[in-house]
Amino acid sequence: MPPSNAGPISASSPRTSSSPAALRARPPPKARRYRSMVDVMRDAPAATPVVAGEYGDLKCEECRRGDGDEEMLICDTCDRGVHVYCLRPILVRVPSGPWSCPSCSNQPKLTRFPLKQKKIVDFFRIQRRPALERCGALQDTKRRRRRSMPLVVYKKRRRLLPFSPTEDPARRLEQMSSLATALTALQMKFSNELTYMSGMAPRSANQASLEKGGMQILSKKDIDTLEYCRTMCTRGECPPLLVIFDSCEGFTVEADGPIKDMTLIAEYTGDVDYIKNREHDDCDSMMTLLLATNTSHSLVICPDKRGNIARFINGINNHTPEGRKKQNLKCVRYDVNGECRALLIACRDICKGERLYYDYNGYEQEYPTHHFV
C-alpha cells in the first residue's frame, strides 16, 4: 500500500523516484509546440465572408433607386433600405440610433381619442370657472381703441390679436379630441407652457438678456393678449385648429375657421434644455429658444414628452419658391418679462381648411428643410 503522502499515479507513465539524484538524471522535457495561427485558421469552420461595401448595391424599397447613400436608412431587423424622403410620413433626417422600417416596427394603428367631454376635460386639465371679466373688458377696450385709432398708426404698431374660438362647443370638443389623439399617438402629455425638468436647463437659464444681438421685447398690451389666450385655453376655448393625419406629412394642422393676420395661434412649448445636451437628439421638432453669446448657454424647446398643438404645425421647404409661398405663420422669439418665449403668429389671413406652415429655420438656417413638403 503506498504511503499516504504519495501523489496520484499516472496510468500512462511508470512510477519514478523523487530523489535529487534521480531528478538530475531525468532527461529535460520536450519543448511544447503551439499551433500556428495559419494552422488554426485552416482547421476553423468556414465563416460568412465580410465583403467591403456590403450595402453598395442596396436599393430603396420604394423608389428602387440606389443613389443617395447618405440619406438611405437600413432597417436593423430586415436589412432593407429606404430613403428618408421616400418614407411615409417623410423623415426629415437620418436618426442617430437604431431604426426599423414600418413593416418591422409593429407601430400601433392610430385610434381616435374618445370623444367624451369628461375625458377631454381631464386630458387638457380644463378649469370649470366663469370667464374673467377683466380679460373680456380688456379686449373690448382694445377694439374701441383700434376703431378710434388712425389707420396709418394701427398698421405701424401691428399689435397681436387673440384667436377667436369656435362658437359651437361640440365642434371645439372635436378640435381638442384631434389634438389629444395626436399627443396620445406620440405618447406625449399636454402642456401649454415651458417646462423645466430635473437634469435639464433650469428656469434661471432662460434669460432673454443673454440673447446674442438682443431680443425684441413683447409690449405690455401684447403680453395681456398672450395671457388672455392662455386663459381661454384653460377654459376649454381653444384656437380654431384641427389636427389631421396625412400619409405624407404625418400629423399636421389645418384651420377650422378663418384666422386674421397677426392672430396669436399658439406658444411653442415643451421641455427646455441646453443645445449642447441635444446635439445628437432625434427629436425632429426642437425649436430654438435662446441663442446666447456664449453658446454653452443657448437653449432649445424639446416637445418630445410634453407639448401642445404647436408640435404638429409643419415647417415649409424654404429651398423652393413653392414651399415659401405656403408660409402663413411666423415663429417669433420675444422677451416676455425677462424670459424668452417663442410664439406662432399668423402672417396673413388664413382661410378655413388651409394647412398651417411656418419657416422652421427662422434666421438661423441650420435645420435641413429641403425634405419638407
mmCIF file of C-alpha atoms in Angstrom:
data_model
loop_
_atom_site.group_PDB
_atom_site.id
_atom_site.type_symbol
_atom_site.label_atom_id
_atom_site.label_comp_id
_atom_site.label_asym_id
_atom_site.label_seq_id
_atom_site.Cartn_x
_atom_site.Cartn_y
_atom_site.Cartn_z
ATOM 1 C CA MET A 1 0.000 0.000 0.000
ATOM 2 C CA PRO A 2 1.512 3.347 -0.969
ATOM 3 C CA PRO A 3 2.231 5.921 1.714
ATOM 4 C CA SER A 4 -0.497 8.422 2.473
ATOM 5 C CA ASN A 5 1.559 11.360 1.136
ATOM 6 C CA ALA A 6 2.186 9.798 -2.262
ATOM 7 C CA GLY A 7 0.885 11.724 -5.277
ATOM 8 C CA PRO A 8 -1.508 10.308 -7.866
ATOM 9 C CA ILE A 9 -0.110 7.682 -10.162
ATOM 10 C CA SER A 10 -0.498 8.265 -13.873
ATOM 11 C CA ALA A 11 -1.762 5.300 -15.834
ATOM 12 C CA SER A 12 0.375 6.248 -18.822
ATOM 13 C CA SER A 13 3.762 6.615 -17.102
ATOM 14 C CA PRO A 14 5.690 4.417 -14.627
ATOM 15 C CA ARG A 15 6.285 5.481 -11.065
ATOM 16 C CA THR A 16 9.698 7.199 -10.733
ATOM 17 C CA SER A 17 11.838 8.098 -7.773
ATOM 18 C CA SER A 18 11.685 11.680 -6.494
ATOM 19 C CA SER A 19 15.230 11.711 -5.017
ATOM 20 C CA PRO A 20 17.512 14.632 -6.044
ATOM 21 C CA ALA A 21 19.892 12.300 -7.892
ATOM 22 C CA ALA A 22 17.055 10.813 -9.899
ATOM 23 C CA LEU A 23 15.677 14.267 -10.774
ATOM 24 C CA ARG A 24 19.092 15.355 -12.074
ATOM 25 C CA ALA A 25 19.395 12.211 -14.171
ATOM 26 C CA ARG A 26 15.911 12.678 -15.689
ATOM 27 C CA PRO A 27 16.052 13.959 -19.298
ATOM 28 C CA PRO A 28 14.642 17.505 -19.796
ATOM 29 C CA PRO A 29 11.036 17.617 -21.050
ATOM 30 C CA LYS A 30 10.476 18.269 -24.695
ATOM 31 C CA ALA A 31 9.514 21.844 -25.591
ATOM 32 C CA ARG A 32 5.746 22.118 -26.116
ATOM 33 C CA ARG A 33 4.820 23.045 -29.669
ATOM 34 C CA TYR A 34 1.962 25.536 -30.107
ATOM 35 C CA ARG A 35 -0.101 25.548 -33.269
ATOM 36 C CA SER A 36 0.482 28.446 -35.578
ATOM 37 C CA MET A 37 -2.340 30.843 -36.451
ATOM 38 C CA VAL A 38 -2.196 29.514 -40.020
ATOM 39 C CA ASP A 39 -2.986 26.030 -38.744
ATOM 40 C CA VAL A 40 -5.786 27.306 -36.515
ATOM 41 C CA MET A 41 -7.431 29.258 -39.339
ATOM 42 C CA ARG A 42 -7.027 26.345 -41.770
ATOM 43 C CA ASP A 43 -8.890 23.974 -39.453
ATOM 44 C CA ALA A 44 -11.509 26.515 -38.318
ATOM 45 C CA PRO A 45 -15.038 26.185 -39.754
ATOM 46 C CA ALA A 46 -15.761 28.450 -42.663
ATOM 47 C CA ALA A 47 -17.321 31.783 -41.604
ATOM 48 C CA THR A 48 -19.556 34.137 -43.541
ATOM 49 C CA PRO A 49 -17.252 36.366 -45.560
ATOM 50 C CA VAL A 50 -17.324 40.120 -44.907
ATOM 51 C CA VAL A 51 -17.267 41.950 -48.187
ATOM 52 C CA ALA A 52 -16.229 45.577 -48.401
ATOM 53 C CA GLY A 53 -19.131 47.785 -49.386
ATOM 54 C CA GLU A 54 -21.646 45.184 -48.258
ATOM 55 C CA TYR A 55 -24.578 47.556 -48.897
ATOM 56 C CA GLY A 56 -23.158 49.039 -52.077
ATOM 57 C CA ASP A 57 -25.901 47.506 -54.250
ATOM 58 C CA LEU A 58 -28.720 48.266 -51.829
ATOM 59 C CA LYS A 59 -31.751 49.918 -53.422
ATOM 60 C CA CYS A 60 -34.605 51.820 -51.881
ATOM 61 C CA GLU A 61 -37.676 49.649 -51.362
ATOM 62 C CA GLU A 62 -39.929 52.495 -52.504
ATOM 63 C CA CYS A 63 -38.267 54.202 -55.495
ATOM 64 C CA ARG A 64 -35.977 51.226 -56.422
ATOM 65 C CA ARG A 65 -33.003 53.572 -56.839
ATOM 66 C CA GLY A 66 -29.617 53.072 -55.238
ATOM 67 C CA ASP A 67 -28.435 56.688 -55.140
ATOM 68 C CA GLY A 68 -28.497 58.967 -52.126
ATOM 69 C CA ASP A 69 -26.438 56.697 -49.871
ATOM 70 C CA GLU A 70 -26.093 59.404 -47.218
ATOM 71 C CA GLU A 71 -29.904 59.531 -46.864
ATOM 72 C CA MET A 72 -30.562 55.800 -47.119
ATOM 73 C CA LEU A 73 -31.892 54.139 -43.969
ATOM 74 C CA ILE A 74 -31.168 50.438 -43.409
ATOM 75 C CA CYS A 75 -33.609 48.546 -41.228
ATOM 76 C CA ASP A 76 -31.868 46.932 -38.247
ATOM 77 C CA THR A 77 -34.292 43.996 -38.468
ATOM 78 C CA CYS A 78 -34.643 43.079 -42.143
ATOM 79 C CA ASP A 79 -31.625 44.939 -43.650
ATOM 80 C CA ARG A 80 -33.797 46.520 -46.336
ATOM 81 C CA GLY A 81 -33.166 50.135 -47.294
ATOM 82 C CA VAL A 82 -35.350 53.160 -47.893
ATOM 83 C CA HIS A 83 -34.621 56.856 -48.432
ATOM 84 C CA VAL A 84 -35.715 59.259 -45.701
ATOM 85 C CA TYR A 85 -37.717 61.212 -48.291
ATOM 86 C CA CYS A 86 -39.407 58.067 -49.600
ATOM 87 C CA LEU A 87 -40.835 57.133 -46.215
ATOM 88 C CA ARG A 88 -44.462 57.933 -45.474
ATOM 89 C CA PRO A 89 -44.656 60.069 -43.438
ATOM 90 C CA ILE A 90 -41.420 61.665 -44.647
ATOM 91 C CA LEU A 91 -38.499 61.533 -42.235
ATOM 92 C CA VAL A 92 -36.593 64.800 -42.404
ATOM 93 C CA ARG A 93 -33.220 63.413 -41.339
ATOM 94 C CA VAL A 94 -31.367 60.180 -40.613
ATOM 95 C CA PRO A 95 -31.883 59.117 -36.967
ATOM 96 C CA SER A 96 -28.753 58.615 -34.884
ATOM 97 C CA GLY A 97 -29.971 55.487 -33.067
ATOM 98 C CA PRO A 98 -31.409 52.119 -34.159
ATOM 99 C CA TRP A 99 -34.173 52.255 -36.738
ATOM 100 C CA SER A 100 -36.732 49.766 -38.021
ATOM 101 C CA CYS A 101 -38.789 50.088 -41.178
ATOM 102 C CA PRO A 102 -42.591 50.436 -40.885
ATOM 103 C CA SER A 103 -43.038 46.732 -41.689
ATOM 104 C CA CYS A 104 -40.802 45.647 -38.805
ATOM 105 C CA SER A 105 -41.612 48.317 -36.245
ATOM 106 C CA ASN A 106 -45.112 46.998 -35.493
ATOM 107 C CA GLN A 107 -46.347 50.505 -34.815
ATOM 108 C CA PRO A 108 -49.876 50.517 -33.410
ATOM 109 C CA LYS A 109 -52.589 51.889 -35.646
ATOM 110 C CA LEU A 110 -53.835 55.368 -34.875
ATOM 111 C CA THR A 111 -57.041 55.384 -32.873
ATOM 112 C CA ARG A 112 -59.414 58.251 -32.329
ATOM 113 C CA PHE A 113 -59.345 59.774 -28.862
ATOM 114 C CA PRO A 114 -62.632 59.082 -27.025
ATOM 115 C CA LEU A 115 -64.970 61.924 -27.893
ATOM 116 C CA LYS A 116 -66.257 62.275 -24.346
ATOM 117 C CA GLN A 117 -66.360 65.624 -22.668
ATOM 118 C CA LYS A 118 -65.139 64.355 -19.289
ATOM 119 C CA LYS A 119 -62.085 62.689 -20.810
ATOM 120 C CA ILE A 120 -61.264 65.824 -22.821
ATOM 121 C CA VAL A 121 -61.650 67.988 -19.713
ATOM 122 C CA ASP A 122 -59.319 65.703 -17.758
ATOM 123 C CA PHE A 123 -56.787 65.423 -20.588
ATOM 124 C CA PHE A 124 -56.370 69.182 -21.001
ATOM 125 C CA ARG A 125 -56.975 69.986 -17.318
ATOM 126 C CA ILE A 126 -59.736 72.411 -18.253
ATOM 127 C CA GLN A 127 -60.825 74.558 -15.336
ATOM 128 C CA ARG A 128 -64.553 74.937 -14.848
ATOM 129 C CA ARG A 129 -64.861 78.611 -13.995
ATOM 130 C CA PRO A 130 -66.648 81.642 -15.395
ATOM 131 C CA ALA A 131 -64.912 83.849 -17.922
ATOM 132 C CA LEU A 132 -62.724 86.511 -16.420
ATOM 133 C CA GLU A 133 -64.488 89.815 -16.754
ATOM 134 C CA ARG A 134 -61.206 91.719 -16.748
ATOM 135 C CA CYS A 135 -59.938 89.871 -19.812
ATOM 136 C CA GLY A 136 -63.204 90.451 -21.666
ATOM 137 C CA ALA A 137 -63.188 94.129 -20.770
ATOM 138 C CA LEU A 138 -59.549 94.337 -21.862
ATOM 139 C CA GLN A 139 -60.380 93.012 -25.325
ATOM 140 C CA ASP A 140 -63.398 95.347 -25.671
ATOM 141 C CA THR A 141 -61.181 98.285 -24.768
ATOM 142 C CA LYS A 142 -58.652 97.205 -27.379
ATOM 143 C CA ARG A 143 -61.346 97.033 -30.042
ATOM 144 C CA ARG A 144 -62.591 100.508 -29.204
ATOM 145 C CA ARG A 145 -59.059 101.853 -29.283
ATOM 146 C CA ARG A 146 -58.396 100.290 -32.670
ATOM 147 C CA ARG A 147 -61.570 101.738 -34.156
ATOM 148 C CA SER A 148 -60.740 105.220 -32.879
ATOM 149 C CA MET A 149 -57.094 104.992 -33.975
ATOM 150 C CA PRO A 150 -55.974 106.362 -37.353
ATOM 151 C CA LEU A 151 -55.417 103.569 -39.875
ATOM 152 C CA VAL A 152 -51.806 104.532 -40.569
ATOM 153 C CA VAL A 153 -50.882 104.354 -36.871
ATOM 154 C CA TYR A 154 -52.618 100.978 -36.478
ATOM 155 C CA LYS A 155 -50.650 99.436 -39.346
ATOM 156 C CA LYS A 156 -47.430 100.762 -37.936
ATOM 157 C CA ARG A 157 -47.977 99.267 -34.469
ATOM 158 C CA ARG A 158 -49.122 95.779 -35.617
ATOM 159 C CA ARG A 159 -50.441 94.540 -32.286
ATOM 160 C CA LEU A 160 -51.141 90.860 -31.685
ATOM 161 C CA LEU A 161 -54.749 89.704 -31.943
ATOM 162 C CA PRO A 162 -56.203 86.959 -29.730
ATOM 163 C CA PHE A 163 -57.586 83.937 -31.548
ATOM 164 C CA SER A 164 -61.375 83.603 -31.838
ATOM 165 C CA PRO A 165 -62.564 80.210 -30.529
ATOM 166 C CA THR A 166 -65.216 78.290 -32.429
ATOM 167 C CA GLU A 167 -68.631 79.162 -31.004
ATOM 168 C CA ASP A 168 -70.047 75.617 -31.228
ATOM 169 C CA PRO A 169 -68.993 73.721 -28.047
ATOM 170 C CA ALA A 170 -69.375 70.350 -29.810
ATOM 171 C CA ARG A 171 -67.017 71.451 -32.570
ATOM 172 C CA ARG A 172 -64.484 72.684 -30.003
ATOM 173 C CA LEU A 173 -64.678 69.234 -28.427
ATOM 174 C CA GLU A 174 -63.786 67.660 -31.788
ATOM 175 C CA GLN A 175 -60.855 70.051 -32.199
ATOM 176 C CA MET A 176 -59.459 69.149 -28.780
ATOM 177 C CA SER A 177 -60.091 65.466 -29.464
ATOM 178 C CA SER A 178 -57.963 65.648 -32.626
ATOM 179 C CA LEU A 179 -55.089 67.164 -30.639
ATOM 180 C CA ALA A 180 -55.489 64.574 -27.873
ATOM 181 C CA THR A 181 -55.307 61.802 -30.485
ATOM 182 C CA ALA A 182 -52.020 63.122 -31.889
ATOM 183 C CA LEU A 183 -50.470 63.632 -28.432
ATOM 184 C CA THR A 184 -51.542 60.146 -27.332
ATOM 185 C CA ALA A 185 -50.121 58.566 -30.503
ATOM 186 C CA LEU A 186 -46.717 60.114 -29.738
ATOM 187 C CA GLN A 187 -47.012 59.258 -26.028
ATOM 188 C CA MET A 188 -46.894 62.934 -25.091
ATOM 189 C CA LYS A 189 -48.557 64.883 -22.307
ATOM 190 C CA PHE A 190 -50.345 68.149 -22.941
ATOM 191 C CA SER A 191 -48.516 71.238 -21.695
ATOM 192 C CA ASN A 192 -49.333 74.796 -22.666
ATOM 193 C CA GLU A 193 -46.235 76.283 -21.060
ATOM 194 C CA LEU A 194 -42.472 75.809 -20.977
ATOM 195 C CA THR A 195 -41.392 73.081 -18.555
ATOM 196 C CA TYR A 196 -38.127 72.840 -16.665
ATOM 197 C CA MET A 197 -37.263 69.263 -15.705
ATOM 198 C CA SER A 198 -34.566 67.988 -13.376
ATOM 199 C CA GLY A 199 -31.337 67.260 -15.264
ATOM 200 C CA MET A 200 -32.148 69.785 -17.994
ATOM 201 C CA ALA A 201 -31.802 73.547 -18.116
ATOM 202 C CA PRO A 202 -33.202 75.307 -15.013
ATOM 203 C CA ARG A 203 -35.631 78.178 -15.315
ATOM 204 C CA SER A 204 -32.883 80.565 -14.216
ATOM 205 C CA ALA A 205 -31.062 79.763 -17.505
ATOM 206 C CA ASN A 206 -33.883 81.301 -19.547
ATOM 207 C CA GLN A 207 -32.699 84.908 -19.555
ATOM 208 C CA ALA A 208 -33.546 86.998 -22.590
ATOM 209 C CA SER A 209 -30.666 89.336 -21.756
ATOM 210 C CA LEU A 210 -28.247 86.578 -22.868
ATOM 211 C CA GLU A 211 -29.559 86.654 -26.455
ATOM 212 C CA LYS A 212 -26.827 87.388 -28.972
ATOM 213 C CA GLY A 213 -27.594 90.758 -30.518
ATOM 214 C CA GLY A 214 -30.591 91.312 -28.250
ATOM 215 C CA MET A 215 -34.197 90.133 -28.473
ATOM 216 C CA GLN A 216 -37.303 92.131 -29.272
ATOM 217 C CA ILE A 217 -39.420 92.867 -26.213
ATOM 218 C CA LEU A 218 -43.108 91.991 -26.210
ATOM 219 C CA SER A 219 -45.140 95.049 -25.310
ATOM 220 C CA LYS A 220 -47.386 95.201 -22.262
ATOM 221 C CA LYS A 221 -50.556 95.100 -24.376
ATOM 222 C CA ASP A 222 -49.314 92.093 -26.332
ATOM 223 C CA ILE A 223 -48.426 90.351 -23.060
ATOM 224 C CA ASP A 224 -52.041 90.923 -21.988
ATOM 225 C CA THR A 225 -53.160 89.314 -25.255
ATOM 226 C CA LEU A 226 -50.882 86.332 -24.611
ATOM 227 C CA GLU A 227 -52.261 85.879 -21.102
ATOM 228 C CA TYR A 228 -55.810 86.265 -22.376
ATOM 229 C CA CYS A 229 -55.253 83.449 -24.900
ATOM 230 C CA ARG A 230 -53.781 81.241 -22.181
ATOM 231 C CA THR A 231 -56.819 81.942 -20.007
ATOM 232 C CA MET A 232 -59.159 80.962 -22.835
ATOM 233 C CA CYS A 233 -57.295 77.666 -23.243
ATOM 234 C CA THR A 234 -57.683 76.847 -19.549
ATOM 235 C CA ARG A 235 -61.444 77.287 -20.017
ATOM 236 C CA GLY A 236 -61.502 74.918 -22.987
ATOM 237 C CA GLU A 237 -61.759 77.715 -25.555
ATOM 238 C CA CYS A 238 -59.070 76.570 -27.965
ATOM 239 C CA PRO A 239 -57.948 78.206 -31.224
ATOM 240 C CA PRO A 240 -59.964 77.081 -34.290
ATOM 241 C CA LEU A 241 -57.497 74.387 -35.355
ATOM 242 C CA LEU A 242 -57.828 70.722 -36.272
ATOM 243 C CA VAL A 243 -55.036 68.122 -36.141
ATOM 244 C CA ILE A 244 -55.246 65.653 -39.018
ATOM 245 C CA PHE A 245 -53.045 62.778 -40.171
ATOM 246 C CA ASP A 246 -51.598 62.985 -43.674
ATOM 247 C CA SER A 247 -49.925 59.937 -45.219
ATOM 248 C CA CYS A 248 -47.052 62.100 -46.485
ATOM 249 C CA GLU A 249 -46.638 64.782 -43.820
ATOM 250 C CA GLY A 250 -47.770 62.812 -40.779
ATOM 251 C CA PHE A 251 -49.669 64.816 -38.187
ATOM 252 C CA THR A 252 -50.391 68.305 -39.435
ATOM 253 C CA VAL A 253 -52.699 71.185 -38.528
ATOM 254 C CA GLU A 254 -55.337 72.966 -40.568
ATOM 255 C CA ALA A 255 -57.515 75.963 -39.798
ATOM 256 C CA ASP A 256 -61.051 75.034 -38.739
ATOM 257 C CA GLY A 257 -62.229 78.594 -39.265
ATOM 258 C CA PRO A 258 -60.985 81.892 -40.687
ATOM 259 C CA ILE A 259 -57.932 83.378 -38.940
ATOM 260 C CA LYS A 260 -56.917 87.012 -39.290
ATOM 261 C CA ASP A 261 -53.442 88.330 -39.936
ATOM 262 C CA MET A 262 -51.408 88.911 -36.724
ATOM 263 C CA THR A 263 -53.533 86.448 -34.730
ATOM 264 C CA LEU A 264 -51.645 84.670 -31.947
ATOM 265 C CA ILE A 265 -52.010 80.973 -32.812
ATOM 266 C CA ALA A 266 -50.053 79.269 -30.028
ATOM 267 C CA GLU A 267 -46.925 79.416 -27.941
ATOM 268 C CA TYR A 268 -44.267 76.824 -28.726
ATOM 269 C CA THR A 269 -43.997 74.736 -25.558
ATOM 270 C CA GLY A 270 -42.107 71.725 -24.236
ATOM 271 C CA ASP A 271 -39.111 70.870 -22.089
ATOM 272 C CA VAL A 272 -36.337 73.488 -22.026
ATOM 273 C CA ASP A 273 -32.790 72.172 -22.341
ATOM 274 C CA TYR A 274 -29.331 73.327 -23.353
ATOM 275 C CA ILE A 275 -28.499 72.962 -27.035
ATOM 276 C CA LYS A 276 -25.239 71.218 -26.112
ATOM 277 C CA ASN A 277 -27.259 68.419 -24.468
ATOM 278 C CA ARG A 278 -29.354 67.879 -27.602
ATOM 279 C CA GLU A 279 -26.744 67.869 -30.352
ATOM 280 C CA HIS A 280 -27.431 64.207 -31.184
ATOM 281 C CA ASP A 281 -31.126 64.151 -30.282
ATOM 282 C CA ASP A 282 -33.531 62.545 -32.761
ATOM 283 C CA CYS A 283 -36.488 64.789 -31.903
ATOM 284 C CA ASP A 284 -37.493 66.405 -35.216
ATOM 285 C CA SER A 285 -39.403 69.305 -33.667
ATOM 286 C CA MET A 286 -36.910 71.069 -31.420
ATOM 287 C CA MET A 287 -37.240 74.844 -31.506
ATOM 288 C CA THR A 288 -34.563 77.425 -30.761
ATOM 289 C CA LEU A 289 -35.411 79.379 -27.598
ATOM 290 C CA LEU A 290 -32.235 81.287 -26.782
ATOM 291 C CA LEU A 291 -29.152 81.955 -28.915
ATOM 292 C CA ALA A 292 -26.676 83.218 -26.337
ATOM 293 C CA THR A 293 -23.361 84.915 -26.998
ATOM 294 C CA ASN A 294 -21.818 82.062 -25.029
ATOM 295 C CA THR A 295 -23.068 79.044 -26.989
ATOM 296 C CA SER A 296 -22.994 76.849 -23.873
ATOM 297 C CA HIS A 297 -25.901 78.957 -22.556
ATOM 298 C CA SER A 298 -28.085 78.537 -25.677
ATOM 299 C CA LEU A 299 -31.444 76.822 -25.139
ATOM 300 C CA VAL A 300 -33.928 74.782 -27.168
ATOM 301 C CA ILE A 301 -37.531 73.701 -26.634
ATOM 302 C CA CYS A 302 -37.926 69.923 -26.846
ATOM 303 C CA PRO A 303 -41.570 68.833 -27.371
ATOM 304 C CA ASP A 304 -40.861 65.102 -27.289
ATOM 305 C CA LYS A 305 -42.583 64.331 -23.959
ATOM 306 C CA ARG A 306 -44.700 67.436 -23.324
ATOM 307 C CA GLY A 307 -46.160 69.998 -25.705
ATOM 308 C CA ASN A 308 -49.222 71.498 -27.350
ATOM 309 C CA ILE A 309 -50.632 71.932 -30.856
ATOM 310 C CA ALA A 310 -47.519 73.857 -31.984
ATOM 311 C CA ARG A 311 -45.719 70.478 -32.034
ATOM 312 C CA PHE A 312 -47.801 69.397 -35.046
ATOM 313 C CA ILE A 313 -47.632 72.541 -37.179
ATOM 314 C CA ASN A 314 -45.263 71.739 -40.049
ATOM 315 C CA GLY A 315 -42.408 73.752 -41.470
ATOM 316 C CA ILE A 316 -42.068 74.830 -45.076
ATOM 317 C CA ASN A 317 -39.481 73.757 -47.591
ATOM 318 C CA ASN A 318 -37.692 77.103 -47.718
ATOM 319 C CA HIS A 319 -35.407 75.846 -50.501
ATOM 320 C CA THR A 320 -38.173 76.174 -53.111
ATOM 321 C CA PRO A 321 -40.413 79.101 -54.135
ATOM 322 C CA GLU A 322 -43.471 76.810 -53.892
ATOM 323 C CA GLY A 323 -42.593 75.969 -50.306
ATOM 324 C CA ARG A 324 -42.130 79.594 -49.312
ATOM 325 C CA LYS A 325 -45.479 80.519 -50.839
ATOM 326 C CA LYS A 326 -47.257 78.175 -48.422
ATOM 327 C CA GLN A 327 -45.988 80.001 -45.347
ATOM 328 C CA ASN A 328 -48.859 81.573 -43.403
ATOM 329 C CA LEU A 329 -47.303 81.674 -39.931
ATOM 330 C CA LYS A 330 -44.125 83.077 -38.480
ATOM 331 C CA CYS A 331 -42.299 81.932 -35.363
ATOM 332 C CA VAL A 332 -41.034 84.891 -33.357
ATOM 333 C CA ARG A 333 -38.995 84.776 -30.152
ATOM 334 C CA TYR A 334 -39.820 87.515 -27.668
ATOM 335 C CA ASP A 335 -38.536 88.833 -24.373
ATOM 336 C CA VAL A 336 -41.568 88.385 -22.103
ATOM 337 C CA ASN A 337 -40.856 89.858 -18.679
ATOM 338 C CA GLY A 338 -37.193 88.876 -18.957
ATOM 339 C CA GLU A 339 -37.768 85.322 -20.272
ATOM 340 C CA CYS A 340 -37.533 84.018 -23.840
ATOM 341 C CA ARG A 341 -40.783 82.795 -25.360
ATOM 342 C CA ALA A 342 -41.468 81.501 -28.888
ATOM 343 C CA LEU A 343 -44.836 82.485 -30.395
ATOM 344 C CA LEU A 344 -46.518 81.314 -33.607
ATOM 345 C CA ILE A 345 -48.339 84.227 -35.256
ATOM 346 C CA ALA A 346 -50.384 84.443 -38.457
ATOM 347 C CA CYS A 347 -48.521 86.489 -41.077
ATOM 348 C CA ARG A 348 -51.542 86.788 -43.383
ATOM 349 C CA ASP A 349 -55.256 85.989 -43.431
ATOM 350 C CA ILE A 350 -55.871 82.224 -43.327
ATOM 351 C CA CYS A 351 -58.978 80.551 -44.741
ATOM 352 C CA LYS A 352 -60.856 77.637 -43.224
ATOM 353 C CA GLY A 353 -59.373 74.299 -44.369
ATOM 354 C CA GLU A 354 -55.948 75.806 -45.115
ATOM 355 C CA ARG A 355 -53.000 73.986 -43.570
ATOM 356 C CA LEU A 356 -50.632 75.909 -41.342
ATOM 357 C CA TYR A 357 -46.948 76.250 -42.226
ATOM 358 C CA TYR A 358 -44.101 78.365 -40.914
ATOM 359 C CA ASP A 359 -40.401 78.760 -41.604
ATOM 360 C CA TYR A 360 -38.868 76.333 -39.140
ATOM 361 C CA ASN A 361 -35.368 77.724 -39.561
ATOM 362 C CA GLY A 362 -36.158 81.356 -38.864
ATOM 363 C CA TYR A 363 -32.945 83.245 -39.484
ATOM 364 C CA GLU A 364 -30.551 80.526 -38.282
ATOM 365 C CA GLN A 365 -30.828 78.394 -41.461
ATOM 366 C CA GLU A 366 -29.389 75.394 -39.618
ATOM 367 C CA TYR A 367 -32.129 72.779 -39.952
ATOM 368 C CA PRO A 368 -32.408 70.684 -43.157
ATOM 369 C CA THR A 369 -35.821 71.650 -44.513
ATOM 370 C CA HIS A 370 -35.231 70.519 -48.103
ATOM 371 C CA HIS A 371 -37.259 67.336 -47.470
ATOM 372 C CA PHE A 372 -40.256 69.249 -46.123
ATOM 373 C CA VAL A 373 -43.246 69.164 -48.463
#
